[in-house]
Coordinates of C-alpha atoms and ligand atoms in Angstrom, one line a residue:
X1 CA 0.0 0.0 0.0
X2 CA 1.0 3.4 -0.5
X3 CA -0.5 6.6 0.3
X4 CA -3.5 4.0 1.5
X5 CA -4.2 2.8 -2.0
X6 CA -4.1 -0.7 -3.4
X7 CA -1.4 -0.9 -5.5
X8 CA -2.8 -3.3 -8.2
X9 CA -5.2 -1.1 -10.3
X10 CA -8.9 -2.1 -9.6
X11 CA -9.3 -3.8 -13.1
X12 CA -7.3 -6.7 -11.9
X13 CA -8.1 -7.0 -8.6
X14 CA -9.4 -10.7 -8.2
X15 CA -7.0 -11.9 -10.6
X16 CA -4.1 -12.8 -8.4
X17 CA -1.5 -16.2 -9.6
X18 CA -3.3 -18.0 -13.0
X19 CA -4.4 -21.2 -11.7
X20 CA -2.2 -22.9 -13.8
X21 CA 1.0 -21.3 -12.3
X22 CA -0.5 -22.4 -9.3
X23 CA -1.2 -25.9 -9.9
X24 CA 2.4 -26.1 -11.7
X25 CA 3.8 -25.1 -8.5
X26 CA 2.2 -27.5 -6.5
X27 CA 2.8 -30.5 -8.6
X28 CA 6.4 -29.3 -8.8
X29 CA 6.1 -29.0 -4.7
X30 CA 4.3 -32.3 -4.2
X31 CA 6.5 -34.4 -7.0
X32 CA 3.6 -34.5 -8.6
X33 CA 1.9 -36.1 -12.0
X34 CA 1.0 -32.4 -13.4
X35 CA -2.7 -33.2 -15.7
X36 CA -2.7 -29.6 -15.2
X37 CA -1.5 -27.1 -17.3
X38 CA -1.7 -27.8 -20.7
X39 CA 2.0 -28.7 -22.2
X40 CA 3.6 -31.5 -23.7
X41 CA 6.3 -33.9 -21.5
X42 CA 8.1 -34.5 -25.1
X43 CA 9.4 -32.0 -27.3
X44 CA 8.3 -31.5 -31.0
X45 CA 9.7 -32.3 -34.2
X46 CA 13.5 -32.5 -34.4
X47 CA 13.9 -31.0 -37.3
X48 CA 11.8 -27.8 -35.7
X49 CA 14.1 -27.8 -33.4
X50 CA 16.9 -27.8 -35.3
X51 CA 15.8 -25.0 -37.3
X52 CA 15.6 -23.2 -33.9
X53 CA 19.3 -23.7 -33.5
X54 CA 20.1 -22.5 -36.8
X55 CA 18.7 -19.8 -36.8
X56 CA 20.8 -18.9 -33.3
X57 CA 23.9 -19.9 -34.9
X58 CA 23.1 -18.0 -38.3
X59 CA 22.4 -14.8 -36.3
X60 CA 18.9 -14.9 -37.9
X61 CA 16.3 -13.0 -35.5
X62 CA 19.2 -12.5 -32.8
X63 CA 18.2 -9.1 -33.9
X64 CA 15.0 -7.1 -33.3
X65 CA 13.1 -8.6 -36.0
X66 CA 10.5 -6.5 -38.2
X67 CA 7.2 -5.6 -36.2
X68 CA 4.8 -7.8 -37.8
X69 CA 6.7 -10.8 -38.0
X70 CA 9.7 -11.8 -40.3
X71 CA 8.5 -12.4 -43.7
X72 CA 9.3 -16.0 -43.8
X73 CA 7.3 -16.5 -40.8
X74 CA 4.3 -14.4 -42.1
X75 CA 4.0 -16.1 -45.7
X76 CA 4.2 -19.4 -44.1
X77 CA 1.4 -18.8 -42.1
X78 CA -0.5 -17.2 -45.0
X79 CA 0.4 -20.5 -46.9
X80 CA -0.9 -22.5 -44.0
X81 CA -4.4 -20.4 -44.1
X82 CA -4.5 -21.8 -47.6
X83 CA -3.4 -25.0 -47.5
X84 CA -5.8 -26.1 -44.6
X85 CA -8.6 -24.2 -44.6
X86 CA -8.5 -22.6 -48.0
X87 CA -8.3 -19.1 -46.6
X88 CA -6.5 -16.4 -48.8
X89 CA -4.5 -14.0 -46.9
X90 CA -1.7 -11.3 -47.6
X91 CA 1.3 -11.8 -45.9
X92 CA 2.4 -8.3 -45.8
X93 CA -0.7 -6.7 -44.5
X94 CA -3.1 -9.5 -42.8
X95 CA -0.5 -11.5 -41.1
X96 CA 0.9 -10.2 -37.2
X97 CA 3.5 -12.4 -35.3
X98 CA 2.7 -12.4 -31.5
X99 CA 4.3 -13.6 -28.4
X100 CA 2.1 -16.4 -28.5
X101 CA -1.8 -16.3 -28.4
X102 CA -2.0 -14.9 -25.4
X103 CA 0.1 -11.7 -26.7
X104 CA -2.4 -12.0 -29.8
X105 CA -6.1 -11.8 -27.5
X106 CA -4.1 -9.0 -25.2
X107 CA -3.4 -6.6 -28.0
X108 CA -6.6 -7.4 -29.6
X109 CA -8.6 -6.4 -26.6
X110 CA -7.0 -3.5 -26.1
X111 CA -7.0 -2.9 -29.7
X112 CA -10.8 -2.6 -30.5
X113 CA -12.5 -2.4 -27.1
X114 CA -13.5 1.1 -25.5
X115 CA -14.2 0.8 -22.0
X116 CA -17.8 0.4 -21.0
X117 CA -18.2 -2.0 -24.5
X118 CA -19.3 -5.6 -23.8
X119 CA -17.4 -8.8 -24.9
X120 CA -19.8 -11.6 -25.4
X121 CA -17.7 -14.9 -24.7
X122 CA -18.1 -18.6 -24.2
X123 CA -17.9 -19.3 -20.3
X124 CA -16.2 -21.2 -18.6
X125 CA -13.7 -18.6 -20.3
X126 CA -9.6 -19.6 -21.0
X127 CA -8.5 -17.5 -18.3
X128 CA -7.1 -14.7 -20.1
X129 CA -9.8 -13.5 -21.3
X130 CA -11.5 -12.1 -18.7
X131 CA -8.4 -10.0 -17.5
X132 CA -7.9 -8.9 -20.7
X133 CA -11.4 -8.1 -21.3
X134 CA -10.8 -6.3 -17.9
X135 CA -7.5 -4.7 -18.8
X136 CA -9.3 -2.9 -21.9
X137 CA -12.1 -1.7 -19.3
X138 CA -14.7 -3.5 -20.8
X139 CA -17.2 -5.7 -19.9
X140 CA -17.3 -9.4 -20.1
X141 CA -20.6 -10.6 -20.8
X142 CA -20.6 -14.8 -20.5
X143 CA -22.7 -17.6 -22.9
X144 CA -22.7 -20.4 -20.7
X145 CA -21.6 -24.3 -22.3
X146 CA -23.6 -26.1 -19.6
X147 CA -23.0 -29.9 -19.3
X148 CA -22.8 -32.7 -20.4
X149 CA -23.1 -31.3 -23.6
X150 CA -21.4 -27.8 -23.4
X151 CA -23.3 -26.2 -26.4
X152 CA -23.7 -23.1 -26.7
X153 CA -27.5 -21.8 -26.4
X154 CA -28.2 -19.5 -29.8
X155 CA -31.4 -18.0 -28.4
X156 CA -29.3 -17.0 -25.2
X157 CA -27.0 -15.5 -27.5
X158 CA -29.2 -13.6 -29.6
X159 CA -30.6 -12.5 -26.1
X160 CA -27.2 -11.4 -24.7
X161 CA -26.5 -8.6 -27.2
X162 CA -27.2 -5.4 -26.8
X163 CA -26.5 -2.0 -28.1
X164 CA -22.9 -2.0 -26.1
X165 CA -22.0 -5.0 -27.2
X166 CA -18.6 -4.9 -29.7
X167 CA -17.4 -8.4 -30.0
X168 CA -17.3 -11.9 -29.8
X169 CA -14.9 -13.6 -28.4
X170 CA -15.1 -16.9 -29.6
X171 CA -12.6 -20.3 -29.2
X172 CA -12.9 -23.4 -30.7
X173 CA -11.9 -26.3 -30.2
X174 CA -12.9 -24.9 -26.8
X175 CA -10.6 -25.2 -23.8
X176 CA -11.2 -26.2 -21.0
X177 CA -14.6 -28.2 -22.4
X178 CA -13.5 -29.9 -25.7
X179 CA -16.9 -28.3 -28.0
X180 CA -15.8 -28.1 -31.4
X181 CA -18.2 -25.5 -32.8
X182 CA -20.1 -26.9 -35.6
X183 CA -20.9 -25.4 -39.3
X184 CA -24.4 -24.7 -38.2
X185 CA -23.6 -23.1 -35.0
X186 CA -21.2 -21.0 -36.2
X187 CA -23.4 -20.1 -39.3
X188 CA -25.7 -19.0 -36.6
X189 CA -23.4 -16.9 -34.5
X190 CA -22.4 -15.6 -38.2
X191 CA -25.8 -14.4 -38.5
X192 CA -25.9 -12.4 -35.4
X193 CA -22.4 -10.4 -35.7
X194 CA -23.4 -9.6 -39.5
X195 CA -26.8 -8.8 -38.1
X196 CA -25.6 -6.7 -35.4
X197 CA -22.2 -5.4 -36.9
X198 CA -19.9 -7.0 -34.1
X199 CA -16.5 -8.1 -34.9
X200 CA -15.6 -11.3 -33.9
X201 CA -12.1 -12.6 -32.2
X202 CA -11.6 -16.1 -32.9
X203 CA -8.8 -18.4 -30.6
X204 CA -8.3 -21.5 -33.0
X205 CA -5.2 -22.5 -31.1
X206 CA -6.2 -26.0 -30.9
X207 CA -7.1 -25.9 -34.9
X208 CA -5.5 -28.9 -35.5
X209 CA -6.5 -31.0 -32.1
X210 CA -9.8 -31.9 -33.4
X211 CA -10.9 -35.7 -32.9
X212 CA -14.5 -35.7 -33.8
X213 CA -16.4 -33.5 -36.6
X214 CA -14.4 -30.9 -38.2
X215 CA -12.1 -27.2 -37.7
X216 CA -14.1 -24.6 -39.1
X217 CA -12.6 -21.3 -39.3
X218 CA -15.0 -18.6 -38.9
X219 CA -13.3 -16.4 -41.0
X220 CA -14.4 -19.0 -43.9
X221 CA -18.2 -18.4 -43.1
X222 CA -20.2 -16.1 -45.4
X223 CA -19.4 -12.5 -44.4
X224 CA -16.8 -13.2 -41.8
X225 CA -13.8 -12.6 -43.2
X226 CA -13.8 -9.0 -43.3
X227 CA -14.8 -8.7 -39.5
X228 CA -12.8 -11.4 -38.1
X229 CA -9.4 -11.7 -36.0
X230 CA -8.2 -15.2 -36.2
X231 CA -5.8 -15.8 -33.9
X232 CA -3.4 -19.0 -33.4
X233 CA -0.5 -20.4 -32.0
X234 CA 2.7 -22.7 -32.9
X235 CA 2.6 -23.6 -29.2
X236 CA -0.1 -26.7 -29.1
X237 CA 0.1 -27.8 -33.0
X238 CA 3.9 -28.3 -32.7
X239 CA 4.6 -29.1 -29.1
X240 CA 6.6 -26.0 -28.5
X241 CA 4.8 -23.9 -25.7
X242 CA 8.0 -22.1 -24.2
X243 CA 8.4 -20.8 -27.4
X244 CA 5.7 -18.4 -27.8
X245 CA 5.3 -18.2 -31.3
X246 CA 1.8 -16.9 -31.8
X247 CA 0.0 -14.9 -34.8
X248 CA -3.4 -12.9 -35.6
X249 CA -4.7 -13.3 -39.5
X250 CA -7.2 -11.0 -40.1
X251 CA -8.2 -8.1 -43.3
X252 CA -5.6 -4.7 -43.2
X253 CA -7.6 -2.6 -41.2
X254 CA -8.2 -5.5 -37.6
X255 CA -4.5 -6.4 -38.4
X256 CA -2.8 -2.3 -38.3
X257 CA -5.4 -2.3 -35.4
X258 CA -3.8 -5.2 -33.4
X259 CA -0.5 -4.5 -34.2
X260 CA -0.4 -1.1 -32.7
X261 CA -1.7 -2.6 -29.6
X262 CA 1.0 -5.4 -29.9
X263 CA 3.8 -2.7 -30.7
X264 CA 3.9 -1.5 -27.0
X265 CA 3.5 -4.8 -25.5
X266 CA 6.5 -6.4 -26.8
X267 CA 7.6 -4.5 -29.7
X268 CA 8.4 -7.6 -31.5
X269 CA 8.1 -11.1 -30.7
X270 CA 11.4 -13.3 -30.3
X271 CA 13.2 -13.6 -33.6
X272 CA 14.8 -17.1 -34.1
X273 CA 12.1 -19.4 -33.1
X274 CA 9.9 -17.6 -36.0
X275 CA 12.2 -18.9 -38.5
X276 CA 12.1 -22.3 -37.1
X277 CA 7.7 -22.1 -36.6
X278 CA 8.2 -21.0 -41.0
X279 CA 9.6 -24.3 -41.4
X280 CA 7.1 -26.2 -38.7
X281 CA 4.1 -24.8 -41.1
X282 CA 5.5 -26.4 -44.2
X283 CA 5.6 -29.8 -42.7
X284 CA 4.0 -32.6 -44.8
X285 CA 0.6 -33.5 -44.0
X286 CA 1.4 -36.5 -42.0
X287 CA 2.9 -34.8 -39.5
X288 CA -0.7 -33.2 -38.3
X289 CA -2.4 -36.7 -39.3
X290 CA 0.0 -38.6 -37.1
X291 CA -0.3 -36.1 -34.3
X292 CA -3.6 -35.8 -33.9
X293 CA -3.8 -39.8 -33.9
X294 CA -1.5 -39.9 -31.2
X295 CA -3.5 -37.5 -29.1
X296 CA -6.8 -38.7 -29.9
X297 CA -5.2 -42.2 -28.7
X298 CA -4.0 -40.4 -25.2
X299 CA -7.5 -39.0 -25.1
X300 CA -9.1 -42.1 -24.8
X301 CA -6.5 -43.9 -22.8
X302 CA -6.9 -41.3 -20.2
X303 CA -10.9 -40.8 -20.7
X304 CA -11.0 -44.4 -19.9
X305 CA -8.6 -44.5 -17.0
X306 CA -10.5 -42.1 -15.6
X307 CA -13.6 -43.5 -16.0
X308 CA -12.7 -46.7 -13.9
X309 CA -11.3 -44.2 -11.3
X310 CA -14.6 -43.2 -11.1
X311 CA -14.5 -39.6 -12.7
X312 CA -17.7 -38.9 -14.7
X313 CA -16.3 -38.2 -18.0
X314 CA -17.1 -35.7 -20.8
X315 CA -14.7 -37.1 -23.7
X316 CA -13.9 -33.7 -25.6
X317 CA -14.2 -33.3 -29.5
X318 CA -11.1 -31.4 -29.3
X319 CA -7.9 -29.7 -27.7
X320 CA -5.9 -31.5 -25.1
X321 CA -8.1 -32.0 -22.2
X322 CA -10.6 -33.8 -20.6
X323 CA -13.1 -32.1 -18.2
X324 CA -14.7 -34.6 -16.0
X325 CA -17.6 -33.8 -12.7
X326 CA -16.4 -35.2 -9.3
X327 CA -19.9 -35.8 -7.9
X328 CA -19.6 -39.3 -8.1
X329 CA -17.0 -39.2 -5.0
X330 CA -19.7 -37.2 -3.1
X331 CA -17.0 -34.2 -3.9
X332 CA -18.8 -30.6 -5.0
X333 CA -16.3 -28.2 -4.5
X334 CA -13.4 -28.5 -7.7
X335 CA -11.1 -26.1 -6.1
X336 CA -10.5 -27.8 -3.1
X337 CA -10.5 -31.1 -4.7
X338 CA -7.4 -30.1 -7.4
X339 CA -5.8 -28.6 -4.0
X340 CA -5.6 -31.5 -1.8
X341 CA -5.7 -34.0 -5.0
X342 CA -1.4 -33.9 -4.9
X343 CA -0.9 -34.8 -1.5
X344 CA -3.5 -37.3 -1.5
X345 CA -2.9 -39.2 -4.4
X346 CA -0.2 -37.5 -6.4
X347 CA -1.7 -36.3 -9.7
X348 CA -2.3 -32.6 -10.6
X349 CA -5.7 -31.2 -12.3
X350 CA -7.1 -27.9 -12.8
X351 CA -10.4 -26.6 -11.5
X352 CA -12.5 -25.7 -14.4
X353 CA -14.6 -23.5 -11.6
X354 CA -12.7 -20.6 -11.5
X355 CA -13.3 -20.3 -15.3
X356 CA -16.8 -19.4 -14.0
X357 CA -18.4 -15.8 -13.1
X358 CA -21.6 -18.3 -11.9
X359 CA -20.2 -20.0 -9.1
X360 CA -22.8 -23.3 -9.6
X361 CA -21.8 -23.6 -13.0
X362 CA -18.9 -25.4 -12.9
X363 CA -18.9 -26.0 -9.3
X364 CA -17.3 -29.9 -9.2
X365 CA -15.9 -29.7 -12.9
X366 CA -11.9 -30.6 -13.5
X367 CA -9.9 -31.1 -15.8
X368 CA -6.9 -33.0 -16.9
X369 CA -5.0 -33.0 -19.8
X370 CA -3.9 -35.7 -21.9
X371 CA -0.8 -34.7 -23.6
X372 CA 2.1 -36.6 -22.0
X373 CA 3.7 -39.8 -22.8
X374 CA 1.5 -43.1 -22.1
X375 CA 3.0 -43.9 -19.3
X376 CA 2.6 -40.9 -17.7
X377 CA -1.1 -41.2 -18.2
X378 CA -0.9 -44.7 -16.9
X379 CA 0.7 -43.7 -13.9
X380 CA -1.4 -41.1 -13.1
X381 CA -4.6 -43.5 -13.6
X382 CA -3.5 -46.2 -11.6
X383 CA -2.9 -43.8 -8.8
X384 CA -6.3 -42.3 -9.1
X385 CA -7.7 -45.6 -9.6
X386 CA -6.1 -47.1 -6.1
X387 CA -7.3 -43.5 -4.4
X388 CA -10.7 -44.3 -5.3
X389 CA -11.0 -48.1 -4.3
Ligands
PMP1 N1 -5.9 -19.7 -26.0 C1 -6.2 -20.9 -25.4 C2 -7.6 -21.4 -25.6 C3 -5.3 -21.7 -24.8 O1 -5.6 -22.8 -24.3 C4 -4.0 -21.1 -24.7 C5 -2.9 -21.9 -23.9 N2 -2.3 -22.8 -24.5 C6 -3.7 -19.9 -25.2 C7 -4.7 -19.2 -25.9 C8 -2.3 -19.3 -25.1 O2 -1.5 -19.8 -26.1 P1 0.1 -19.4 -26.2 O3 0.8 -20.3 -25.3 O4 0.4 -19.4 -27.6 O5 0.2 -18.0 -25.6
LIG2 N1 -3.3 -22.9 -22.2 C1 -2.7 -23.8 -21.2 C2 -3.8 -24.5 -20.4 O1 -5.0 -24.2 -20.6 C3 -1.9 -23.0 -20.2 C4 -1.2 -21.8 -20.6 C5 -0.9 -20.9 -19.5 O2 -0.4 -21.4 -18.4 N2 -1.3 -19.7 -19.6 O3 -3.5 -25.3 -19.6

């Protein structure tokens, strides 16, 4: 306190430690399985890596790097709008390189939101959001997914906006729940921003997690394009999170927008691992085919292990995590739970509550994810499995 004030500025008070830097420290503290924070136990491709360390020894991007991105970064993702979702972008004026996503949703809040406008977003929200939303002095207004199907409800929607209302913030594959959005759901939300003039941000980090159904982009859909920020991440589709290689796509005008924003953030994001991420675009389509096999396999080894321990499990369409209820152990309360869960039976989770402004909502929801090596997942199943017997 000074002079009797606070010193964290009222927009962020209640934000205090993410819960996943939390729940990392205490699985770190406890010797703990950590199922919670999302991030591989096995590096990605070698030959990413590689071009990582090339780039260092080359002295490319040991150098402030140009604003938006280096060039070979930004036409490789252009080419990777194509070449997956047949999306035609400029390089040089709809591309921005970001500290990773969460750079990207930072300088696009504070980008286009005036405080006192409302964000209409999918709750329970990826906890940036919010503080984001909050940073920018706006207003987060929440669309529930409710289980066990976590859809979102259209009619709620349509009743949710109002004249202050600017955007929507969208993610799909949705994390923590798994939804993958379908063509006639986001058709429908379509509707309403064309309907209502809202621009739409879009997290598709998890674009090429998807297990069931298909990724749509919503910049694809009818009208879309020209009031869309897509924004995703080399972090989860190559197994690289410490990089924090991030990028927006999005027409000229959203883009300049963004970038401002992004300029006094960071200035520019890390050089040499957007050399290496160019190269991690351009791999051949078996990489994604085999790496989404491999997850989708992990998804069901642990949906099943958990299932025997006695979880109640939603198996997601998407992403890297499973949320699962822990009524059946008589348990309601999912932030205790994922607090005592490590010294009790060694394992690590993350309470999908506090992604909640309505505390019932996700009361006894947790979630784990499934992107560490088999045994890993084993492990952390038999030890869950023995708690519960
Ligand atoms: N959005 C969602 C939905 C996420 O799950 C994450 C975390 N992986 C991010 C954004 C942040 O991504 P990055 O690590 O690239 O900042
Ligand atoms: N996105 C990751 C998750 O949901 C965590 C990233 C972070 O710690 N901010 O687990």
């Amino acid at each position: 306190m000074t002079q009797g004030r606070p010193l964290l500025n009222r927009r962020l008070d209640g934000f205090g430690t993410t819960i996943f830097a939390e729940m990392s420290a205490l699985a770190v503290r406890t010797g703990s399985i950590n199922l919670g924070q999302g991030f591989p136990d096995t590096d990605g491709p070698e030959e990413v890596r590689e071009a990582a360390v090339r780039a260092l020894r080359e002295g490319k991007g040991n150098q402030y790097p140009p604003g938006p991105g280096v060039p070979e970064l930004r036409t490789a993702i252009a080419d990777h709008q194509r070449r997956f979702h047949g999306l035609a972008v400029d390089p040089d004026t709809e591309v921005l390189v970001t500290a990773g996503a969460t750079e990207a949703i930072a300088a696009a809040m504070l980008a286009l939101l005036e405080p006192g406008d409302e964000v209409i977003a999918f709750e329970p929200f990826y906890d940036s959001y919010a503080a984001c939303i909050a940073m920018a002095g706006a207003q987060r207004v929440p669309l529930t997914l409710r289980a066990p199907a976590f859809r979102p409800d259209l009619d709620e929607l349509r009743s949710k906006i109002t004249p202050r209302t600017r955007l929507l913030l969208l993610n799909t594959p949705h994390n923590p729940t798994g939804t993958v959005l379908t063509r006639e759901e986001l058709t429908a939300i379509a509707e309403l921003a064309v309907a209502h003039d809202l621009l739409v941000v879009t997290d598709e980090v998890y674009e090429h997690l998807v297990f069931e159904g298909e990724h749509i982009p919503m910049a694809s859909l009818p009208g879309m394009r020209e009031r869309t920020v897509t924004i995703s991440s080399a972090g989860k589709s190559f197994s690289y999170t410490g990089w924090k290689v991030g990028w927006v796509t999005a027409p000229a005008p959203l883009v300049t927008a963004v970038r401002t924003a992004k300029q006094y953030l960071t200035y520019v994001s890390a050089g040499p691992f957007q050399y290496a991420i160019a190269e991690a675009l351009r791999l051949p389509d078996t990489y994604f085919d085999t790496f989404r096999a491999d997850l989708r396999r992990k998804r069901d080894l642990l949906a099943d292990g958990l299932r025997a321990a006695g979880f109640e499990v939603h198996r997601p369409q998407g992403t890297y995590f499973i949320t699962t209820d822990i009524s059946p152990f008589g348990e309601t309360d999912a932030l205790a739970f994922c607090r005592a869960l490590p010294e009790r039976h060694g394992v690590v989770a993350v309470p999908n509550s506090v992604f909640y402004d309505d505390p019932e909502a996700g009361r006894s929801l947790v979630r784990f994810t499934f992107c560490k090596r088999d045994e890993v997942l084993r492990e952390a199943v038999g030890r869950l499995r023995r708690a519960a017997s």
